[in-house]
Coordinates of C-alpha atoms in Angstrom, one line a residue:
M1 CA 85.3 90.1 113.2
K2 CA 81.8 88.4 112.8
T3 CA 81.5 87.2 109.2
K4 CA 78.5 85.7 108.1
Q5 CA 77.9 83.3 105.2
R6 CA 76.0 85.7 103.1
Q7 CA 77.2 89.1 102.5
S8 CA 76.8 92.5 100.6
G9 CA 79.0 94.9 100.0
V10 CA 79.9 98.0 97.9
L11 CA 82.8 98.9 95.7
L12 CA 83.9 102.8 96.1
P13 CA 88.1 103.4 95.4
I14 CA 89.5 104.8 98.0
F15 CA 90.9 107.9 95.4
S16 CA 86.6 108.6 95.1
L17 CA 86.1 109.3 98.3
P18 CA 84.9 112.6 99.2
G19 CA 87.6 115.3 100.7
K20 CA 89.0 118.8 99.9
F21 CA 93.0 117.6 98.8
G22 CA 92.4 116.3 95.4
C23 CA 90.9 112.9 96.2
G24 CA 90.4 110.4 98.2
T25 CA 92.1 109.9 101.6
F26 CA 92.6 107.5 104.6
G27 CA 91.3 110.7 106.7
D28 CA 87.7 112.2 108.2
S29 CA 85.3 110.4 105.0
A30 CA 87.1 106.5 104.8
Y31 CA 85.6 106.5 108.7
K32 CA 82.7 108.3 107.9
W33 CA 81.6 105.6 104.7
I34 CA 82.8 102.5 107.2
D35 CA 80.0 104.1 109.4
L36 CA 77.4 104.8 106.1
L37 CA 78.0 101.0 105.4
A38 CA 77.7 99.5 108.7
K39 CA 74.3 101.5 108.4
G40 CA 73.8 100.2 105.7
G41 CA 73.6 96.7 106.7
F42 CA 76.4 96.3 104.4
S43 CA 79.4 93.9 105.4
L44 CA 82.1 94.3 102.5
W45 CA 83.6 97.2 100.9
Q46 CA 86.3 95.8 98.1
V47 CA 88.2 99.1 97.0
L48 CA 91.1 99.3 94.2
P49 CA 94.1 98.2 94.1
F50 CA 96.5 100.0 96.6
G51 CA 99.7 100.8 94.6
I52 CA 102.0 103.7 93.5
T53 CA 100.2 104.6 89.9
D54 CA 101.8 105.6 86.9
E55 CA 101.4 109.1 84.8
H56 CA 98.2 107.8 83.3
N57 CA 96.8 107.2 86.7
S58 CA 95.7 103.7 86.5
P59 CA 95.6 101.6 89.3
Y60 CA 96.4 98.8 87.5
M61 CA 99.4 100.3 86.4
S62 CA 101.8 100.5 89.4
Y63 CA 105.4 101.4 90.6
S64 CA 105.5 98.4 92.8
S65 CA 103.3 95.5 94.5
F66 CA 105.1 96.5 97.3
A67 CA 103.8 99.8 98.5
G68 CA 100.9 102.2 99.1
N69 CA 99.7 105.3 96.8
P70 CA 100.8 108.5 98.5
F71 CA 98.0 110.4 97.4
F72 CA 96.4 108.2 99.7
I73 CA 97.5 109.2 103.0
D74 CA 95.8 112.5 105.2
P75 CA 97.3 115.4 104.8
A76 CA 95.5 116.4 108.1
E77 CA 96.9 113.5 110.1
L78 CA 100.4 115.3 109.3
F79 CA 99.2 118.2 110.6
K80 CA 97.9 117.0 113.6
A81 CA 101.1 115.2 114.0
G82 CA 102.9 118.9 114.2
L83 CA 104.6 117.6 110.8
V84 CA 103.7 120.3 108.9
T85 CA 102.4 124.5 109.0
E86 CA 98.7 124.9 108.7
D87 CA 99.9 127.3 105.8
E88 CA 101.0 124.0 103.9
L89 CA 98.6 122.7 104.8
S90 CA 95.7 124.5 103.2
E91 CA 98.1 124.8 99.8
Q92 CA 97.3 121.1 99.6
E93 CA 93.7 122.3 98.5
A94 CA 91.8 121.6 95.5
S95 CA 89.0 123.3 94.2
D96 CA 86.9 120.1 92.6
P97 CA 85.2 117.8 94.4
Y98 CA 83.3 115.6 91.6
L99 CA 86.6 114.8 89.5
C100 CA 90.3 113.6 90.7
Q101 CA 92.9 116.4 90.5
Y102 CA 95.7 114.5 90.0
S103 CA 98.1 117.2 88.4
I104 CA 97.6 119.4 91.3
I105 CA 98.1 116.5 93.5
K106 CA 101.4 115.7 91.7
E107 CA 102.9 119.3 91.6
K108 CA 102.3 119.9 95.0
R109 CA 101.8 116.4 97.5
L110 CA 105.4 115.1 97.1
E111 CA 107.1 118.5 98.0
F112 CA 104.6 118.6 100.9
F113 CA 105.9 114.8 102.1
K114 CA 109.2 116.2 101.8
K115 CA 108.9 119.0 104.3
A116 CA 107.0 116.7 106.8
A117 CA 109.7 114.0 106.3
L118 CA 112.4 116.5 107.1
R119 CA 110.7 117.5 110.3
V120 CA 110.7 113.5 111.7
T121 CA 112.8 113.5 115.2
D122 CA 111.7 109.8 115.8
K123 CA 113.0 107.9 113.2
S124 CA 113.2 104.4 115.8
A125 CA 109.0 103.3 114.3
I126 CA 109.9 103.6 110.8
N127 CA 112.9 102.1 110.8
E128 CA 111.3 98.7 112.7
F129 CA 109.2 99.3 110.0
F130 CA 111.5 98.8 107.5
E131 CA 113.5 95.7 109.3
K132 CA 110.0 93.8 108.9
N133 CA 109.2 95.3 105.4
P134 CA 112.2 94.6 102.6
H135 CA 110.5 94.9 99.3
I136 CA 108.7 97.6 101.0
K137 CA 112.4 99.1 102.1
G138 CA 113.4 98.2 98.5
T139 CA 110.2 100.3 96.6
C140 CA 111.4 102.9 98.6
E141 CA 114.8 103.2 97.2
F142 CA 113.6 102.4 93.8
M143 CA 111.1 105.7 93.9
A144 CA 114.2 107.8 95.0
L145 CA 116.7 106.5 92.5
S146 CA 113.8 107.0 89.6
E147 CA 113.6 110.6 90.7
A148 CA 117.0 111.3 90.5
N149 CA 117.0 110.0 87.3
G150 CA 114.1 112.4 86.2
G151 CA 111.4 110.1 86.0
K152 CA 113.1 107.4 83.1
A153 CA 112.5 104.2 82.7
W154 CA 115.4 102.2 85.2
T155 CA 116.7 100.4 82.0
E156 CA 117.9 104.3 81.2
W157 CA 119.3 105.6 84.9
T158 CA 122.5 107.0 85.0
V159 CA 122.5 107.8 88.3
K160 CA 123.0 104.7 90.8
Q161 CA 122.4 106.0 94.2
A162 CA 120.1 108.1 95.6
L163 CA 119.8 110.9 98.6
P164 CA 119.9 109.6 101.7
E165 CA 116.8 112.5 102.6
D166 CA 115.3 111.4 99.4
I167 CA 114.6 108.1 100.1
F168 CA 113.9 108.7 103.2
T169 CA 111.0 111.1 102.3
W170 CA 109.6 107.9 100.1
Q171 CA 110.8 105.7 103.7
F172 CA 108.7 108.0 105.5
I173 CA 105.4 108.1 102.5
Q174 CA 105.5 104.2 103.2
Y175 CA 105.3 104.1 107.0
E176 CA 102.8 107.3 106.8
F177 CA 100.2 105.2 104.5
H178 CA 100.7 102.0 106.3
R179 CA 100.1 103.9 109.8
Q180 CA 97.3 105.1 108.9
W181 CA 95.5 102.4 106.9
E182 CA 96.0 100.0 109.5
K183 CA 93.9 102.7 111.8
L184 CA 91.6 102.1 109.2
H185 CA 91.1 99.1 108.5
K186 CA 91.3 98.5 112.4
Y187 CA 88.4 101.0 112.5
A188 CA 86.8 99.0 110.2
S189 CA 87.3 95.8 111.5
E190 CA 85.3 97.0 114.8
K191 CA 81.8 97.9 112.3
N192 CA 82.6 94.2 111.0
V193 CA 83.3 95.8 107.9
Q194 CA 85.4 93.4 105.7
I195 CA 87.7 95.4 103.2
I196 CA 88.6 93.7 99.7
G197 CA 91.2 94.6 97.9
D198 CA 93.0 93.9 94.2
I199 CA 96.0 92.5 93.1
P200 CA 96.3 93.2 89.3
F201 CA 97.7 90.1 87.8
Y202 CA 100.6 92.1 85.6
V203 CA 103.3 94.3 86.6
S204 CA 104.6 97.5 84.9
F205 CA 107.8 97.5 83.1
N206 CA 109.0 100.6 84.8
S207 CA 108.4 99.2 88.2
Y208 CA 110.3 98.1 91.2
D209 CA 109.0 94.3 90.6
V210 CA 111.1 94.1 87.5
Y211 CA 113.8 96.2 88.4
G212 CA 114.7 94.3 91.7
A213 CA 113.7 90.6 90.3
P214 CA 114.4 90.9 86.5
E215 CA 114.6 87.1 85.6
Q216 CA 111.4 86.8 87.2
F217 CA 110.2 88.0 83.6
L218 CA 110.5 87.0 80.3
L219 CA 113.2 89.4 79.3
D220 CA 116.1 89.5 76.4
G221 CA 119.7 90.1 77.1
Q222 CA 119.2 94.4 77.1
Y223 CA 116.3 93.7 79.6
V224 CA 113.8 94.3 76.9
P225 CA 110.5 91.8 77.5
T226 CA 110.1 89.8 74.2
H227 CA 106.7 89.3 74.9
V228 CA 104.1 91.5 76.5
A229 CA 100.3 90.5 77.7
G230 CA 97.1 91.8 76.9
V231 CA 93.5 89.9 76.0
P232 CA 91.9 88.9 72.7
P233 CA 89.0 90.4 71.0
D234 CA 86.6 90.4 73.8
Y235 CA 83.1 92.2 75.0
F236 CA 85.4 94.9 75.1
S237 CA 87.4 95.5 72.4
E238 CA 87.0 94.3 69.2
D239 CA 90.9 94.2 68.6
G240 CA 91.6 93.2 71.6
Q241 CA 93.6 94.8 74.6
L242 CA 97.3 95.2 74.4
W243 CA 98.8 96.2 77.9
G244 CA 102.0 95.9 77.4
N245 CA 103.1 94.0 80.7
P246 CA 105.9 92.3 80.9
L247 CA 105.2 88.5 80.6
Y248 CA 106.6 86.1 83.7
N249 CA 109.5 83.7 83.3
W250 CA 106.6 81.0 85.4
S251 CA 109.7 77.9 84.8
V252 CA 111.8 80.6 87.0
M253 CA 109.5 81.1 89.4
E254 CA 108.2 77.7 89.6
K255 CA 111.8 76.9 90.9
D256 CA 111.4 78.4 94.3
G257 CA 108.2 77.1 94.8
F258 CA 106.5 80.7 93.6
G259 CA 108.1 83.2 96.4
W260 CA 108.2 86.0 94.5
W261 CA 104.5 85.8 94.2
R262 CA 104.0 84.3 97.6
A263 CA 105.6 87.1 99.0
R264 CA 103.2 89.6 97.2
L265 CA 99.6 87.6 97.9
G266 CA 101.3 87.5 101.6
Y267 CA 101.7 91.6 101.4
M268 CA 98.3 92.2 100.2
L269 CA 96.4 89.7 102.6
S270 CA 98.6 91.7 105.6
L271 CA 96.8 94.9 104.1
F272 CA 92.8 93.3 103.8
D273 CA 90.1 90.9 104.7
G274 CA 90.3 89.6 101.2
I275 CA 91.8 90.2 97.5
R276 CA 90.1 89.5 94.4
I277 CA 92.9 88.3 91.9
D278 CA 92.2 90.4 88.4
H279 CA 92.7 88.5 85.4
F280 CA 92.4 84.6 86.6
R281 CA 92.6 83.4 83.6
A282 CA 96.2 83.8 83.2
I283 CA 97.0 81.6 85.9
S284 CA 95.3 78.5 83.1
A285 CA 96.5 80.3 80.5
Y286 CA 97.6 83.7 79.1
W287 CA 97.4 85.4 76.0
S288 CA 101.0 86.3 75.0
I289 CA 101.7 88.8 72.5
P290 CA 105.2 89.4 70.3
R291 CA 106.9 92.4 71.2
G292 CA 106.4 95.0 68.3
A293 CA 102.9 94.1 67.4
K294 CA 100.4 96.6 66.5
S295 CA 97.8 94.6 67.7
A296 CA 96.2 92.4 70.4
K297 CA 95.0 90.0 67.7
E298 CA 98.8 89.2 67.0
G299 CA 98.9 87.3 70.3
H300 CA 98.3 83.3 71.1
W301 CA 97.6 81.2 74.1
E302 CA 100.5 79.8 76.8
T303 CA 99.6 77.5 79.6
G304 CA 100.1 79.3 82.4
P305 CA 101.3 77.7 86.1
R306 CA 97.6 76.0 87.3
Q307 CA 97.5 73.8 90.2
K308 CA 101.1 74.9 91.2
L309 CA 100.6 78.4 91.5
I310 CA 97.2 78.0 93.3
D311 CA 99.0 75.7 95.6
A312 CA 101.7 78.1 96.3
F313 CA 98.6 81.1 97.1
A314 CA 97.5 77.9 99.6
S315 CA 100.4 78.4 101.7
V316 CA 100.1 81.8 102.4
S317 CA 96.1 82.7 102.0
E318 CA 95.0 81.3 105.7
G319 CA 91.7 81.1 105.2
K320 CA 91.3 84.8 103.7
L321 CA 88.8 85.3 101.1
I322 CA 90.0 85.0 97.3
L323 CA 87.7 86.3 94.9
A324 CA 88.9 85.7 91.0
E325 CA 88.5 87.4 88.5
N326 CA 87.3 84.9 85.6
L327 CA 85.7 87.2 83.4
G328 CA 86.3 87.6 79.1
L329 CA 87.1 84.8 77.1
I330 CA 86.9 81.7 80.0
D331 CA 87.5 77.6 79.0
E332 CA 86.7 74.4 80.2
D333 CA 90.8 74.3 81.4
T334 CA 89.8 78.0 83.3
D335 CA 86.6 76.2 85.2
A336 CA 87.9 73.5 86.0
L337 CA 91.0 75.7 87.7
L338 CA 89.1 77.8 89.3
A339 CA 86.9 74.7 90.5
Y340 CA 90.3 73.6 92.0
S341 CA 91.2 76.0 93.9
G342 CA 87.3 76.8 95.7
Y343 CA 87.4 80.3 94.9
P344 CA 84.5 82.1 94.4
G345 CA 83.8 83.2 91.0
M346 CA 82.1 86.7 89.5
A347 CA 78.9 87.1 87.7
V348 CA 78.3 90.8 86.4
F349 CA 74.7 91.8 85.7
Q350 CA 75.2 93.2 82.7
F351 CA 76.9 90.4 80.9
G352 CA 74.1 88.8 81.2
F353 CA 71.8 89.5 78.0
D354 CA 73.7 88.1 75.0
G355 CA 70.3 86.1 74.3
N356 CA 71.7 82.9 75.9
P357 CA 69.4 82.3 79.1
L358 CA 71.7 79.6 80.2
S359 CA 74.3 82.8 80.4
P360 CA 76.2 82.3 84.6
H361 CA 75.4 86.0 84.9
L362 CA 71.3 86.3 85.1
P363 CA 70.9 85.5 88.9
H364 CA 68.4 82.5 88.2
N365 CA 71.7 80.8 87.0
Y366 CA 73.9 81.8 90.2
V367 CA 75.4 79.3 92.6
K368 CA 76.8 80.0 96.0
N369 CA 79.8 80.3 95.4
L370 CA 80.0 83.2 93.4
I371 CA 79.7 87.1 94.0
A372 CA 77.5 89.0 91.5
Y373 CA 77.7 91.8 90.8
T374 CA 75.8 95.3 88.8
G375 CA 78.4 96.2 87.4
T376 CA 82.5 96.3 88.0
H377 CA 84.8 99.0 87.8
D378 CA 84.9 99.2 84.0
N379 CA 81.3 98.4 82.9
N380 CA 79.2 101.7 82.2
T381 CA 77.1 102.3 85.7
L382 CA 73.6 100.7 85.8
L383 CA 71.5 103.5 84.7
G384 CA 73.7 104.4 82.5
F385 CA 74.1 100.7 80.8
L386 CA 69.6 100.6 81.2
W387 CA 70.3 104.1 79.0
E388 CA 72.2 103.2 76.8
L389 CA 70.6 99.7 75.3
D390 CA 68.6 99.2 71.9
D391 CA 64.9 99.1 72.8
G392 CA 64.5 95.9 72.3
T393 CA 67.5 94.5 74.4
R394 CA 66.4 97.3 77.6
K395 CA 62.7 95.3 77.3
T396 CA 64.4 91.8 77.9
V397 CA 66.4 93.3 80.5
L398 CA 63.0 95.2 81.9
D399 CA 60.7 91.8 81.3
Y400 CA 63.5 90.1 82.9
L401 CA 63.0 92.1 86.5
G402 CA 59.7 92.2 85.8
N403 CA 59.0 95.0 84.2
P404 CA 59.6 97.7 86.9
D405 CA 59.8 101.4 87.2
D406 CA 63.1 101.8 88.4
G407 CA 65.3 99.1 86.9
C408 CA 68.3 99.6 89.4
I409 CA 66.6 99.1 92.6
A410 CA 64.8 96.1 90.8
T411 CA 68.8 95.1 89.9
I412 CA 69.6 95.2 93.5
H413 CA 66.7 92.8 94.7
A414 CA 67.1 90.4 92.2
L415 CA 71.0 90.1 93.3
L416 CA 70.0 90.4 96.6
M417 CA 67.8 87.5 96.4
S418 CA 69.8 85.3 94.4
V419 CA 71.9 82.8 96.2
A420 CA 74.8 84.1 95.6
D421 CA 77.2 84.3 98.8
K422 CA 78.0 87.8 98.0
V423 CA 76.9 91.0 96.5
I424 CA 78.5 94.2 95.4
F425 CA 77.5 97.1 94.1
P426 CA 79.2 100.5 93.0
A427 CA 77.9 102.8 95.0
Q428 CA 76.9 105.2 91.8
D429 CA 74.3 102.5 91.6
L430 CA 73.1 102.7 94.9
L431 CA 72.6 106.1 93.2
S432 CA 70.8 105.3 90.3
Y433 CA 73.6 107.6 88.8
G434 CA 74.8 107.7 84.9
A435 CA 77.4 106.9 83.0
D436 CA 79.6 110.2 83.5
T437 CA 80.1 108.7 86.8
R438 CA 81.3 105.9 84.9
I439 CA 85.2 105.0 86.8
N440 CA 86.8 103.3 83.9
T441 CA 86.0 103.0 80.3
P442 CA 88.6 100.3 78.8
G443 CA 90.6 101.3 75.6
K444 CA 89.9 104.3 76.3
A445 CA 92.9 106.1 77.4
Q446 CA 91.8 109.9 79.0
G447 CA 89.4 110.7 81.2
N448 CA 89.6 107.1 84.0
W449 CA 89.6 106.9 87.7
Q450 CA 88.8 110.3 88.1
Y451 CA 85.1 109.5 89.7
R452 CA 84.3 111.0 93.3
I453 CA 81.2 110.9 95.8
T454 CA 80.5 114.0 97.4
D455 CA 80.3 113.8 101.2
G456 CA 76.6 114.8 100.5
Q457 CA 75.6 112.3 97.6
M458 CA 77.1 109.5 100.3
S459 CA 74.8 110.9 102.5
S460 CA 71.6 110.7 100.4
I461 CA 72.2 107.3 99.8
D462 CA 68.4 106.0 101.5
W463 CA 71.1 103.8 104.0
E464 CA 67.5 102.3 105.9
K465 CA 66.8 101.2 102.7
F466 CA 68.8 99.2 102.3
A467 CA 69.5 98.2 105.9
H468 CA 65.5 96.9 105.7
L469 CA 66.7 94.8 101.9
N470 CA 69.8 93.1 103.7
K471 CA 68.1 92.2 106.4
L472 CA 65.3 90.8 104.6
Y473 CA 67.6 89.1 102.1
A474 CA 69.6 87.5 105.1
R475 CA 72.9 89.8 103.8

């Protein structure tokens, strides 16, 4: 694949793609999206984490670091393969083109996959796949056991052996997920579109990761976390954020050269052309919150693995792009670790107007080794951001941009012309959409991870204009 140093891209989760099956899939709309990105001169597509999501549908809370979200599988592919009937396929359709309909999917999709799995006659390719991928195989066994135990946490399981047909259903799901993704990823490569994945830094307690290697986490003798993850008060929350994930037992992880992390990173880099490491700051120092704390304010900083983990990453990264999410409360030690790694950090335009003209989030302060964003999945849309500012700050932003009539397109111009090697825009910002299309609001329990773009909206983006701008600014 031809790679340029100066690149631009678009952030759009798989679940946000158009389609008739309740959320976006690896189906026809994904191929059309890649075609449109190429038409617009964009060579990067950033997605959110691919893991099997929990009951809150957050891609950052998954049942495994080594598996894919079944909802991304295109049901129509199973019909084409003769594994489901036309009536069974039509039963999977959902009506809302604007929001993910998770309740409908969860009610119907697993049984749909079970029917397809029962009709598989030649299992040789599936068996070969799992011989090469033991962690994915372990995930399938974990998910089948979780189902057999009514979805309870693994510490509460009473059924110790899942039915072989249930394990095979999950093996079929994961094989089909990876088969469809490999095909789509290859297509993107042919169109010179690189895909950037996302690694959540922490994992869920109720996951294959903790179940399969509890010694790698800070747990007591009853497998209960002694301390949990979060962040202190910051831009997003006055009380900080109490995530509740178990913390890593770094002293144990170091004994085998961070083998678990190397396996995790290697798996992710086999799926993508590059990855974003969420919460990079925790590699330098992490916020440790005692079990039972009422808020994240009760936590304290602990030193992370630092250069040792970065060196372990280097042994498996093979020169691929690794992006560090270095947002939040960043200190000199984190900056030094980022410099040591050589990874590009992030700048977010929306964070640049705190009154500090030297803010690294302002385009005139950008450096080359950087990925600049108008906003991330955790931010408001660009139009929503501008709309909700107080009058004084909005005037400052527009003054900074040269008092344009269209603040959204002016911001896109500012980032494209900057020295930052890579710039990425959420798809909603290409459309100048408002806050009602926001993907996630940190600290808000409901209504997240639902946004979907329609086929008509996707096509209505002025791709020719963006192709011109990308060429103009050598992207």
